[in-house]
Tab-separated table of C-alpha atoms in Angstrom:
chain	number	residue	atom	x	y	z
A	216	MET	CA	-65.276	54.883	-28.122
A	217	ALA	CA	-63.907	54.503	-24.597
A	218	ASN	CA	-60.349	56.174	-23.559
A	219	ILE	CA	-57.976	54.416	-22.221
A	220	VAL	CA	-54.854	54.882	-19.265
A	221	VAL	CA	-51.927	52.784	-19.425
A	222	PHE	CA	-50.046	52.279	-16.310
A	223	GLY	CA	-47.301	50.538	-14.845
A	224	SER	CA	-48.070	48.577	-11.375
A	225	GLN	CA	-44.727	47.490	-10.187
A	226	TRP	CA	-41.664	49.444	-10.090
A	227	GLY	CA	-41.575	50.453	-14.001
A	228	ASP	CA	-40.098	48.658	-17.015
A	229	GLU	CA	-43.251	46.121	-17.119
A	230	GLY	CA	-43.548	46.824	-20.938
A	231	LYS	CA	-46.072	49.546	-20.813
A	232	GLY	CA	-44.654	50.553	-24.314
A	233	LYS	CA	-45.263	47.267	-26.053
A	234	ILE	CA	-49.086	47.725	-24.891
A	235	VAL	CA	-49.411	51.393	-25.876
A	236	ASP	CA	-48.098	50.299	-29.177
A	237	MET	CA	-50.910	47.785	-29.422
A	238	LEU	CA	-53.492	49.965	-28.497
A	239	ALA	CA	-52.332	52.714	-30.233
A	240	GLU	CA	-53.794	51.255	-33.241
A	241	LYS	CA	-57.436	51.797	-32.861
A	242	SER	CA	-56.782	55.174	-30.630
A	243	SER	CA	-56.551	58.724	-32.456
A	244	ALA	CA	-54.756	60.417	-29.979
A	245	ILE	CA	-51.714	59.238	-27.730
A	246	VAL	CA	-50.894	61.235	-24.854
A	247	ARG	CA	-47.768	61.232	-22.546
A	248	PHE	CA	-48.951	62.472	-18.998
A	249	GLN	CA	-45.818	62.540	-16.885
A	250	GLY	CA	-42.097	61.901	-16.593
A	251	GLY	CA	-39.538	62.739	-18.461
A	252	ASN	CA	-36.553	60.914	-20.288
A	253	ASN	CA	-35.576	59.052	-17.503
A	254	ALA	CA	-37.944	56.453	-19.035
A	255	GLY	CA	-37.926	54.441	-22.025
A	256	HIS	CA	-40.081	52.537	-23.767
A	257	THR	CA	-38.915	49.636	-25.875
A	258	LEU	CA	-40.837	48.420	-29.022
A	259	VAL	CA	-39.852	45.445	-31.397
A	260	VAL	CA	-42.419	45.674	-34.477
A	261	ASN	CA	-41.639	43.158	-37.114
A	262	GLY	CA	-37.954	42.339	-35.178
A	263	GLU	CA	-36.536	45.590	-35.324
A	264	GLN	CA	-36.034	47.413	-32.126
A	265	CYS	CA	-36.980	51.044	-31.421
A	266	ILE	CA	-36.535	52.914	-28.065
A	267	LEU	CA	-38.534	56.066	-27.242
A	268	HIS	CA	-37.891	58.031	-24.133
A	269	LEU	CA	-40.402	61.284	-24.798
A	270	ILE	CA	-42.256	60.764	-28.048
A	271	PRO	CA	-45.635	58.383	-27.046
A	272	SER	CA	-45.255	55.198	-28.057
A	273	GLY	CA	-48.282	55.713	-30.825
A	274	VAL	CA	-45.675	57.695	-33.119
A	275	LEU	CA	-45.079	54.376	-34.926
A	276	HIS	CA	-48.195	54.268	-36.172
A	277	PRO	CA	-49.115	56.554	-39.225
A	278	GLY	CA	-51.548	59.178	-38.653
A	279	LYS	CA	-51.656	59.194	-35.130
A	280	LYS	CA	-51.538	62.156	-33.164
A	281	CYS	CA	-49.190	62.148	-30.380
A	282	LEU	CA	-49.357	64.808	-27.310
A	283	ILE	CA	-47.160	65.910	-24.492
A	284	GLY	CA	-48.928	67.103	-21.842
A	285	ASN	CA	-48.416	69.704	-18.937
A	286	GLY	CA	-47.487	66.711	-16.596
A	287	VAL	CA	-44.310	65.811	-18.674
A	288	VAL	CA	-40.841	67.330	-18.221
A	289	LEU	CA	-39.032	67.610	-21.172
A	290	ASP	CA	-35.242	67.711	-22.524
A	291	PRO	CA	-35.458	70.055	-25.635
A	292	ILE	CA	-32.048	68.537	-26.653
A	293	VAL	CA	-33.219	64.339	-26.304
A	294	PHE	CA	-36.634	65.629	-27.506
A	295	CYS	CA	-34.794	66.718	-31.033
A	296	GLU	CA	-32.179	63.798	-31.094
A	297	GLU	CA	-35.268	61.648	-30.987
A	298	LEU	CA	-37.177	63.385	-33.756
A	299	ASP	CA	-34.139	62.947	-35.887
A	300	LYS	CA	-33.832	59.286	-35.209
A	301	LEU	CA	-37.467	58.667	-35.994
A	302	ALA	CA	-37.315	60.843	-39.121
A	303	GLU	CA	-33.963	58.463	-40.102
A	304	LYS	CA	-36.488	55.677	-39.931
A	305	GLY	CA	-38.900	57.297	-42.610
A	306	LEU	CA	-41.581	58.431	-39.539
A	307	ASP	CA	-43.474	61.644	-40.092
A	308	VAL	CA	-42.601	63.724	-36.912
A	309	SER	CA	-43.764	66.702	-38.276
A	310	ALA	CA	-45.981	69.176	-36.158
A	311	ASN	CA	-48.874	68.001	-37.931
A	312	ARG	CA	-48.762	65.013	-36.162
A	313	LEU	CA	-46.784	66.160	-32.545
A	314	MET	CA	-47.983	68.234	-30.125
A	315	ILE	CA	-46.315	69.940	-26.760
A	316	SER	CA	-48.107	71.562	-24.320
A	317	LYS	CA	-47.001	74.895	-23.625
A	318	LYS	CA	-47.216	74.406	-19.786
A	319	THR	CA	-44.912	71.399	-20.373
A	320	HIS	CA	-41.573	72.289	-18.286
A	321	VAL	CA	-38.434	72.148	-19.550
A	322	ILE	CA	-35.300	70.295	-18.450
A	323	MET	CA	-32.381	72.807	-18.657
A	324	PRO	CA	-28.864	71.848	-18.629
A	325	TYR	CA	-28.231	73.405	-15.194
A	326	HIS	CA	-31.134	70.591	-14.035
A	327	CYS	CA	-28.460	68.002	-15.110
A	328	LEU	CA	-25.858	69.705	-12.860
A	329	VAL	CA	-27.708	70.042	-9.937
A	330	ASP	CA	-28.862	66.455	-10.259
A	331	SER	CA	-25.326	64.895	-10.879
A	332	ALA	CA	-23.817	67.106	-8.054
A	333	ARG	CA	-26.412	66.369	-5.674
A	334	GLU	CA	-25.955	62.456	-5.986
A	335	SER	CA	-22.356	62.372	-5.979
A	336	THR	CA	-21.946	63.958	-2.194
A	337	LYS	CA	-23.920	61.294	-1.039
A	338	SER	CA	-22.559	58.032	-0.035
A	339	ASP	CA	-23.730	54.687	-1.799
A	340	SER	CA	-26.095	53.850	1.068
A	341	LYS	CA	-27.889	57.412	0.669
A	342	LYS	CA	-27.936	57.231	-3.081
A	343	ILE	CA	-31.235	56.655	-4.624
A	344	GLY	CA	-30.450	55.758	-7.967
A	345	THR	CA	-31.507	58.937	-9.833
A	346	THR	CA	-30.683	58.839	-14.052
A	347	GLY	CA	-28.747	62.172	-13.449
A	348	ARG	CA	-31.027	63.432	-16.190
A	349	GLY	CA	-32.386	66.631	-14.295
A	350	ILE	CA	-35.907	65.547	-13.516
A	351	GLY	CA	-35.948	66.083	-9.999
A	352	PRO	CA	-34.591	69.720	-10.404
A	353	CYS	CA	-37.046	70.430	-13.101
A	354	TYR	CA	-39.896	69.256	-10.785
A	355	GLU	CA	-38.239	71.155	-7.974
A	356	ASP	CA	-38.351	74.326	-9.990
A	357	LYS	CA	-42.125	73.683	-11.041
A	358	MET	CA	-43.436	73.790	-7.852
A	359	HIS	CA	-40.552	76.360	-6.704
A	360	ARG	CA	-42.503	78.817	-9.292
A	361	CYS	CA	-39.088	79.827	-11.178
A	362	GLY	CA	-39.371	77.023	-13.875
A	363	ILE	CA	-39.228	77.310	-17.597
A	364	ARG	CA	-42.137	76.221	-19.657
A	365	ALA	CA	-42.209	75.267	-23.243
A	366	GLY	CA	-44.153	78.026	-23.975
A	367	ASP	CA	-41.372	80.701	-22.858
A	368	PHE	CA	-39.315	79.377	-26.047
A	369	ALA	CA	-41.378	81.135	-27.875
A	370	ASN	CA	-40.642	84.557	-26.313
A	371	LYS	CA	-36.564	85.126	-26.092
A	372	GLU	CA	-36.568	88.077	-23.928
A	373	LEU	CA	-38.348	86.197	-20.963
A	374	LEU	CA	-36.999	82.688	-21.461
A	375	LEU	CA	-33.202	84.684	-20.948
A	376	GLU	CA	-34.782	86.120	-17.962
A	377	LYS	CA	-36.313	83.374	-16.251
A	378	ILE	CA	-33.007	81.555	-16.711
A	379	GLU	CA	-31.129	84.443	-14.747
A	380	LYS	CA	-33.489	84.385	-12.395
A	381	ALA	CA	-33.264	80.706	-11.685
A	382	LEU	CA	-29.448	80.424	-11.619
A	383	GLU	CA	-29.494	82.943	-8.720
A	384	GLU	CA	-29.915	80.659	-6.162
A	385	LYS	CA	-28.636	77.718	-7.784
A	386	ASN	CA	-25.195	79.518	-8.449
A	387	VAL	CA	-24.986	79.970	-4.679
A	388	LEU	CA	-25.430	76.436	-4.234
A	389	PHE	CA	-22.961	75.192	-7.069
A	390	LYS	CA	-20.229	77.408	-5.455
A	391	HIS	CA	-20.726	77.067	-2.384
A	392	LEU	CA	-22.279	73.667	-1.199
A	393	TYR	CA	-21.223	71.313	-4.311
A	394	GLY	CA	-18.031	73.104	-5.118
A	395	VAL	CA	-18.582	73.525	-8.867
A	396	GLU	CA	-18.020	76.518	-11.217
A	397	PRO	CA	-21.371	78.650	-11.079
A	398	VAL	CA	-23.173	78.657	-14.531
A	399	ASP	CA	-23.351	81.357	-17.079
A	400	ALA	CA	-27.039	82.773	-18.066
A	401	LYS	CA	-25.878	83.637	-21.137
A	402	ALA	CA	-24.067	80.606	-21.986
A	403	ILE	CA	-27.311	78.453	-21.407
A	404	TYR	CA	-29.473	80.821	-23.461
A	405	GLU	CA	-27.569	80.112	-26.142
A	406	GLN	CA	-27.099	76.441	-25.491
A	407	VAL	CA	-30.505	76.016	-25.648
A	408	LEU	CA	-31.841	78.710	-28.243
A	409	PRO	CA	-31.212	76.312	-31.014
A	410	TYR	CA	-33.437	73.535	-29.582
A	411	ALA	CA	-35.956	76.118	-28.430
A	412	GLU	CA	-36.364	77.628	-32.135
A	413	ARG	CA	-36.995	73.938	-33.307
A	414	LEU	CA	-39.449	73.144	-30.443
A	415	VAL	CA	-41.562	76.128	-31.553
A	416	PRO	CA	-43.299	74.914	-34.072
A	417	TYR	CA	-44.647	71.954	-31.675
A	418	LEU	CA	-46.294	74.010	-29.310
A	419	GLY	CA	-49.768	73.877	-28.699
A	420	ASP	CA	-52.915	73.298	-26.407
A	421	VAL	CA	-53.099	69.373	-25.799
A	422	SER	CA	-56.076	70.145	-23.472
A	423	SER	CA	-58.035	71.135	-26.503
A	424	ALA	CA	-56.288	68.484	-28.755
A	425	ILE	CA	-58.067	65.812	-26.444
A	426	GLN	CA	-61.432	67.430	-26.294
A	427	LYS	CA	-61.610	67.763	-30.048
A	428	ALA	CA	-60.795	63.875	-30.257
A	429	ASN	CA	-63.508	63.072	-28.478
A	430	GLU	CA	-66.255	65.195	-29.804
A	431	LYS	CA	-65.139	63.363	-32.890
A	432	GLY	CA	-65.611	59.973	-31.341
A	433	GLY	CA	-62.156	59.150	-31.325
A	434	GLN	CA	-60.246	57.006	-28.610
A	435	VAL	CA	-57.656	58.851	-26.560
A	436	LEU	CA	-54.565	56.475	-24.845
A	437	PHE	CA	-52.953	58.070	-21.757
A	438	GLU	CA	-49.491	56.538	-21.386
A	439	GLY	CA	-47.960	56.573	-18.092
A	440	ALA	CA	-43.986	55.874	-17.401
A	441	GLN	CA	-42.076	54.277	-14.494
A	442	GLY	CA	-44.558	52.510	-12.217
A	443	THR	CA	-47.251	52.905	-9.149
A	444	HIS	CA	-44.497	52.205	-6.318
A	445	LEU	CA	-42.185	54.899	-8.064
A	446	ASP	CA	-44.858	57.476	-7.385
A	447	ILE	CA	-43.657	60.282	-5.524
A	448	ASP	CA	-46.438	59.906	-3.267
A	449	HIS	CA	-47.616	56.374	-2.702
A	450	GLY	CA	-44.422	54.920	-3.604
A	451	THR	CA	-41.310	53.579	-1.706
A	452	TYR	CA	-40.098	57.034	-0.710
A	453	PRO	CA	-37.547	57.846	-0.838
A	454	PHE	CA	-36.450	55.651	-3.453
A	455	VAL	CA	-39.342	57.022	-5.935
A	456	THR	CA	-39.211	59.398	-9.293
A	457	SER	CA	-40.048	62.565	-9.119
A	458	SER	CA	-43.863	62.628	-10.552
A	459	ASN	CA	-47.359	61.132	-9.636
A	460	THR	CA	-47.363	58.125	-11.867
A	461	VAL	CA	-50.830	56.908	-10.331
A	462	THR	CA	-53.594	56.869	-13.098
A	463	ALA	CA	-55.121	59.948	-11.342
A	464	ASN	CA	-52.161	62.145	-12.653
A	465	ALA	CA	-53.347	61.291	-16.364
A	466	ALA	CA	-56.381	63.854	-16.076
A	467	SER	CA	-54.526	66.809	-14.357
A	468	GLY	CA	-50.929	65.919	-16.620
A	469	SER	CA	-52.331	66.108	-20.096
A	470	GLY	CA	-55.657	68.737	-18.658
A	471	CYS	CA	-58.913	66.557	-19.000
A	472	SER	CA	-61.351	65.563	-16.908
A	473	PRO	CA	-61.335	62.530	-14.597
A	474	ARG	CA	-64.691	61.524	-16.225
A	475	ASP	CA	-62.796	61.445	-19.200
A	476	LEU	CA	-60.634	57.928	-18.373
A	477	ASP	CA	-62.954	54.662	-18.849
A	478	ARG	CA	-60.762	52.084	-19.496
A	479	ILE	CA	-57.584	51.340	-17.074
A	480	ILE	CA	-55.321	48.916	-17.954
A	481	ALA	CA	-52.604	47.440	-15.434
A	482	ILE	CA	-49.642	46.255	-16.688
A	483	VAL	CA	-48.121	43.311	-15.097
A	484	LYS	CA	-44.730	41.392	-15.349
A	485	ALA	CA	-45.114	38.266	-14.558
A	486	TYR	CA	-42.308	38.357	-12.164
A	487	THR	CA	-41.129	41.544	-10.643
A	488	THR	CA	-37.924	44.063	-11.301
A	489	ARG	CA	-36.297	47.069	-10.083
A	490	VAL	CA	-33.612	49.101	-11.142
A	491	GLY	CA	-31.664	51.586	-8.723
A	492	GLY	CA	-32.163	51.553	-4.972
A	493	GLY	CA	-34.576	50.945	-2.801
A	494	PRO	CA	-36.520	48.047	-0.923
A	495	PHE	CA	-37.232	44.943	-2.889
A	496	PRO	CA	-39.017	42.103	-0.844
A	497	THR	CA	-39.270	39.253	-3.387
A	498	GLU	CA	-35.651	40.054	-4.985
A	499	LEU	CA	-33.865	36.907	-5.796
A	500	PHE	CA	-29.860	36.297	-5.479
A	501	ASP	CA	-29.794	32.963	-6.896
A	502	ALA	CA	-30.270	30.809	-10.101
A	503	ASP	CA	-33.815	31.464	-10.484
A	504	GLY	CA	-33.019	35.361	-10.674
A	505	ASP	CA	-30.122	34.582	-12.704
A	506	TYR	CA	-32.533	33.086	-15.263
A	507	MET	CA	-34.983	35.972	-15.103
A	508	GLN	CA	-32.121	38.809	-15.578
A	509	THR	CA	-30.552	37.118	-18.544
A	510	LYS	CA	-33.760	35.409	-20.599
A	511	GLY	CA	-35.446	38.477	-20.053
A	512	GLY	CA	-33.068	40.961	-21.103
A	513	GLU	CA	-33.192	43.068	-18.002
A	514	PHE	CA	-31.479	46.094	-18.643
A	515	GLY	CA	-32.996	49.389	-18.271
A	516	ALA	CA	-33.891	51.317	-21.832
A	517	THR	CA	-32.408	54.656	-20.904
A	518	THR	CA	-29.862	53.861	-17.994
A	519	GLY	CA	-28.608	50.364	-19.620
A	520	ARG	CA	-28.439	49.250	-15.851
A	521	LYS	CA	-28.869	45.689	-15.078
A	522	ARG	CA	-32.741	44.886	-13.205
A	523	ARG	CA	-32.671	43.351	-10.182
A	524	CYS	CA	-35.241	40.502	-10.552
A	525	GLY	CA	-37.633	38.823	-8.120
A	526	TRP	CA	-40.667	36.506	-7.635
A	527	LEU	CA	-44.348	38.481	-8.335
A	528	ASP	CA	-45.328	40.479	-5.265
A	529	MET	CA	-48.999	40.233	-5.052
A	530	VAL	CA	-48.634	42.729	-1.990
A	531	VAL	CA	-47.270	45.339	-4.745
A	532	LEU	CA	-50.050	44.536	-6.967
A	533	ARG	CA	-52.538	44.585	-4.570
A	534	GLU	CA	-51.746	48.190	-3.477
A	535	SER	CA	-51.613	49.222	-7.144
A	536	VAL	CA	-54.824	47.569	-8.004
A	537	ARG	CA	-56.106	49.813	-4.428
A	538	LEU	CA	-54.478	53.123	-5.812
A	539	ASN	CA	-55.269	53.051	-9.536
A	540	GLY	CA	-58.719	50.879	-10.170
A	541	PRO	CA	-57.397	49.050	-13.217
A	542	THR	CA	-60.696	47.336	-15.245
A	543	GLU	CA	-58.034	44.839	-16.359
A	544	LEU	CA	-54.221	43.234	-16.255
A	545	ALA	CA	-52.067	43.198	-19.353
A	546	ILE	CA	-49.333	40.397	-18.296
A	547	THR	CA	-46.229	40.994	-19.722
A	548	LYS	CA	-42.991	39.004	-20.119
A	549	LEU	CA	-44.951	35.713	-19.497
A	550	ASP	CA	-42.482	33.531	-21.913
A	551	VAL	CA	-39.509	34.350	-19.384
A	552	LEU	CA	-40.941	32.259	-16.849
A	553	SER	CA	-40.965	28.738	-19.276
A	554	GLY	CA	-38.629	26.513	-17.965
A	555	LEU	CA	-38.360	27.440	-14.037
A	556	LYS	CA	-39.632	24.096	-12.666
A	557	GLU	CA	-41.435	26.076	-9.582
A	558	LEU	CA	-42.871	29.289	-9.404
A	559	LYS	CA	-43.522	31.599	-6.294
A	560	ILE	CA	-46.109	33.913	-5.562
A	561	CYS	CA	-45.517	36.715	-2.811
A	562	THR	CA	-49.332	36.723	-1.266
A	563	ALA	CA	-48.814	38.811	2.080
A	564	TYR	CA	-45.843	40.098	3.868
A	565	LYS	CA	-44.930	39.461	7.821
A	566	TYR	CA	-44.335	42.806	9.523
A	567	ASN	CA	-43.716	43.682	13.040
A	568	GLY	CA	-44.990	39.920	13.916
A	569	GLU	CA	-48.042	40.317	11.928
A	570	LEU	CA	-49.503	39.226	8.421
A	571	VAL	CA	-50.240	42.214	6.383
A	572	ASP	CA	-51.482	42.314	2.533
A	573	TYR	CA	-50.568	45.753	1.740
A	574	PRO	CA	-47.158	47.483	1.935
A	575	PRO	CA	-46.558	49.073	5.852
A	576	GLN	CA	-47.022	53.124	5.408
A	577	GLU	CA	-44.212	53.952	7.218
A	578	GLN	CA	-40.765	55.145	5.328
A	579	ASN	CA	-38.753	52.381	4.070
A	580	GLY	CA	-40.985	49.718	5.755
A	581	MET	CA	-40.774	47.554	2.945
A	582	ALA	CA	-37.293	47.259	3.904
A	583	TYR	CA	-38.451	44.927	6.971
A	584	VAL	CA	-40.765	42.834	5.325
A	585	GLU	CA	-40.309	39.068	5.148
A	586	PRO	CA	-42.648	37.755	1.913
A	587	VAL	CA	-44.891	35.005	2.110
A	588	TYR	CA	-44.950	32.563	-0.574
A	589	GLU	CA	-46.795	30.113	-2.270
A	590	THR	CA	-45.559	27.776	-4.552
A	591	LEU	CA	-46.897	26.668	-8.096
A	592	PRO	CA	-45.806	24.323	-10.588
A	593	GLY	CA	-44.150	25.963	-13.938
A	594	TRP	CA	-43.805	24.639	-17.374
A	595	ASP	CA	-40.879	23.603	-19.799
A	596	GLU	CA	-42.873	24.785	-23.471
A	597	ASP	CA	-42.152	27.299	-25.336
A	598	ILE	CA	-45.124	29.968	-25.310
A	599	THR	CA	-43.497	32.615	-27.800
A	600	ASP	CA	-45.576	31.397	-30.255
A	601	ALA	CA	-49.069	30.921	-28.552
A	602	LYS	CA	-51.830	32.916	-30.229
A	603	SER	CA	-54.475	32.436	-27.423
A	604	TRP	CA	-55.548	31.229	-24.185
A	605	ASP	CA	-55.772	27.655	-25.254
A	606	ASP	CA	-52.411	28.049	-26.776
A	607	LEU	CA	-50.800	28.158	-23.576
A	608	PRO	CA	-49.857	25.000	-21.148
A	609	LEU	CA	-52.168	23.994	-18.297
A	610	THR	CA	-50.203	25.550	-15.640
A	611	ALA	CA	-49.481	28.682	-17.258
A	612	ARG	CA	-52.970	29.051	-17.259
A	613	LYS	CA	-53.502	28.325	-13.605
A	614	TYR	CA	-50.573	30.827	-12.919
A	615	LEU	CA	-52.471	33.638	-14.593
A	616	GLU	CA	-55.833	32.678	-12.844
A	617	ARG	CA	-54.018	32.694	-9.560
A	618	ILE	CA	-52.949	36.298	-10.274
A	619	GLN	CA	-56.562	37.142	-11.328
A	620	GLU	CA	-57.609	35.583	-8.061
A	621	LEU	CA	-55.612	37.314	-5.674
A	622	SER	CA	-55.641	40.695	-7.455
A	623	GLY	CA	-59.263	40.688	-8.083
A	624	VAL	CA	-58.870	42.131	-11.704
A	625	THR	CA	-59.293	40.050	-14.547
A	626	VAL	CA	-56.361	39.299	-17.090
A	627	GLY	CA	-57.485	40.709	-20.222
A	628	ILE	CA	-54.209	40.842	-21.970
A	629	VAL	CA	-51.153	38.450	-22.330
A	630	SER	CA	-48.112	39.433	-23.806
A	631	VAL	CA	-45.569	36.162	-24.737
A	632	GLY	CA	-42.589	37.643	-26.464
A	633	PRO	CA	-41.240	41.272	-27.272
A	634	ASP	CA	-42.793	41.348	-30.756
A	635	ARG	CA	-45.794	43.397	-31.492
A	636	GLU	CA	-47.581	40.238	-32.749
A	637	GLN	CA	-47.019	38.719	-30.099
A	638	THR	CA	-49.631	39.153	-27.831
A	639	PHE	CA	-53.091	38.021	-27.494
């Protein structure tokens, strides 16, 4: 069976959770390979909404192994809260089916404090729109080689020692740069200890779990968070997340070989949205943008923040294709466009007097581009009951065909509503 990577091709919020949930049915294991609880996947099954932040979306399917890879940064408090909520729904969240890599770095309370203190000192124009959940500071500690890893939770003496070491420098910053009270290492230790004890049974070797699943002929599904243009290297820096969101990180973030990645699915919202700061060339400030925002229910699953909305940007998508090499596209929220008389697609940018097909590589270059549009006819029909290509209005099919032509990638999946069944 071919392994599958699912990635977001825009700025996140493309509907990855729903597609992962659908594909999980035929997978034996689902792996989350990067990001933290700054991402939220909203699933709707039989009309009931379920929002996940850390645990892979496949948890809604009984018997599926759900793995959290080493590329993730895990908030133990959020993880335990998520376990409890899923257990209340009657789902099996035991260590028999959930595993956390011992190499996964852990978000500590002082990471959240650094995040909020740092952002509060910036002017509005300098804010990057962080969720304040300690994601960036945790990744910083990982690179600084002073991070707490999930495996450390099994060794209490080592855990306290590493907390003390991590706070030596941070307490200087808290006191002298951010003007907040220093943090007591022992208090932090006591705060996280109950959660650490709950996490220990879930610790394991995710690399081996992936290998065993493949050896048994099972399909492994790799689930990313956020989107390509929030990638720390390839996104709209500095308005990005703190990890690599591109498909190449599916291997390094979970502990397997790139040769294990077979089918790569780009999740593409039928229009474009973005949360937080940063350039957004096709952003709309008119009735069409309001229509998408309202009809699409465009609010962040994690933050509740209103999402900025705009026309589909093929320059952004073209770059995602180049960086990720998708074998197919999954178009989501196509139903949201029903009722718009005309649809626009950004096919190129004008930048420094030239026509460009890919985003400028200079920092903040996308803030100075002018989108070049082509216009297509819309449709009025309600498509939420569509079960196949032939059920779509001709103009909807033409819209999808144009996306295929401009991206060079086949549309393999279409979603026409939030429920699991509204996909073909």
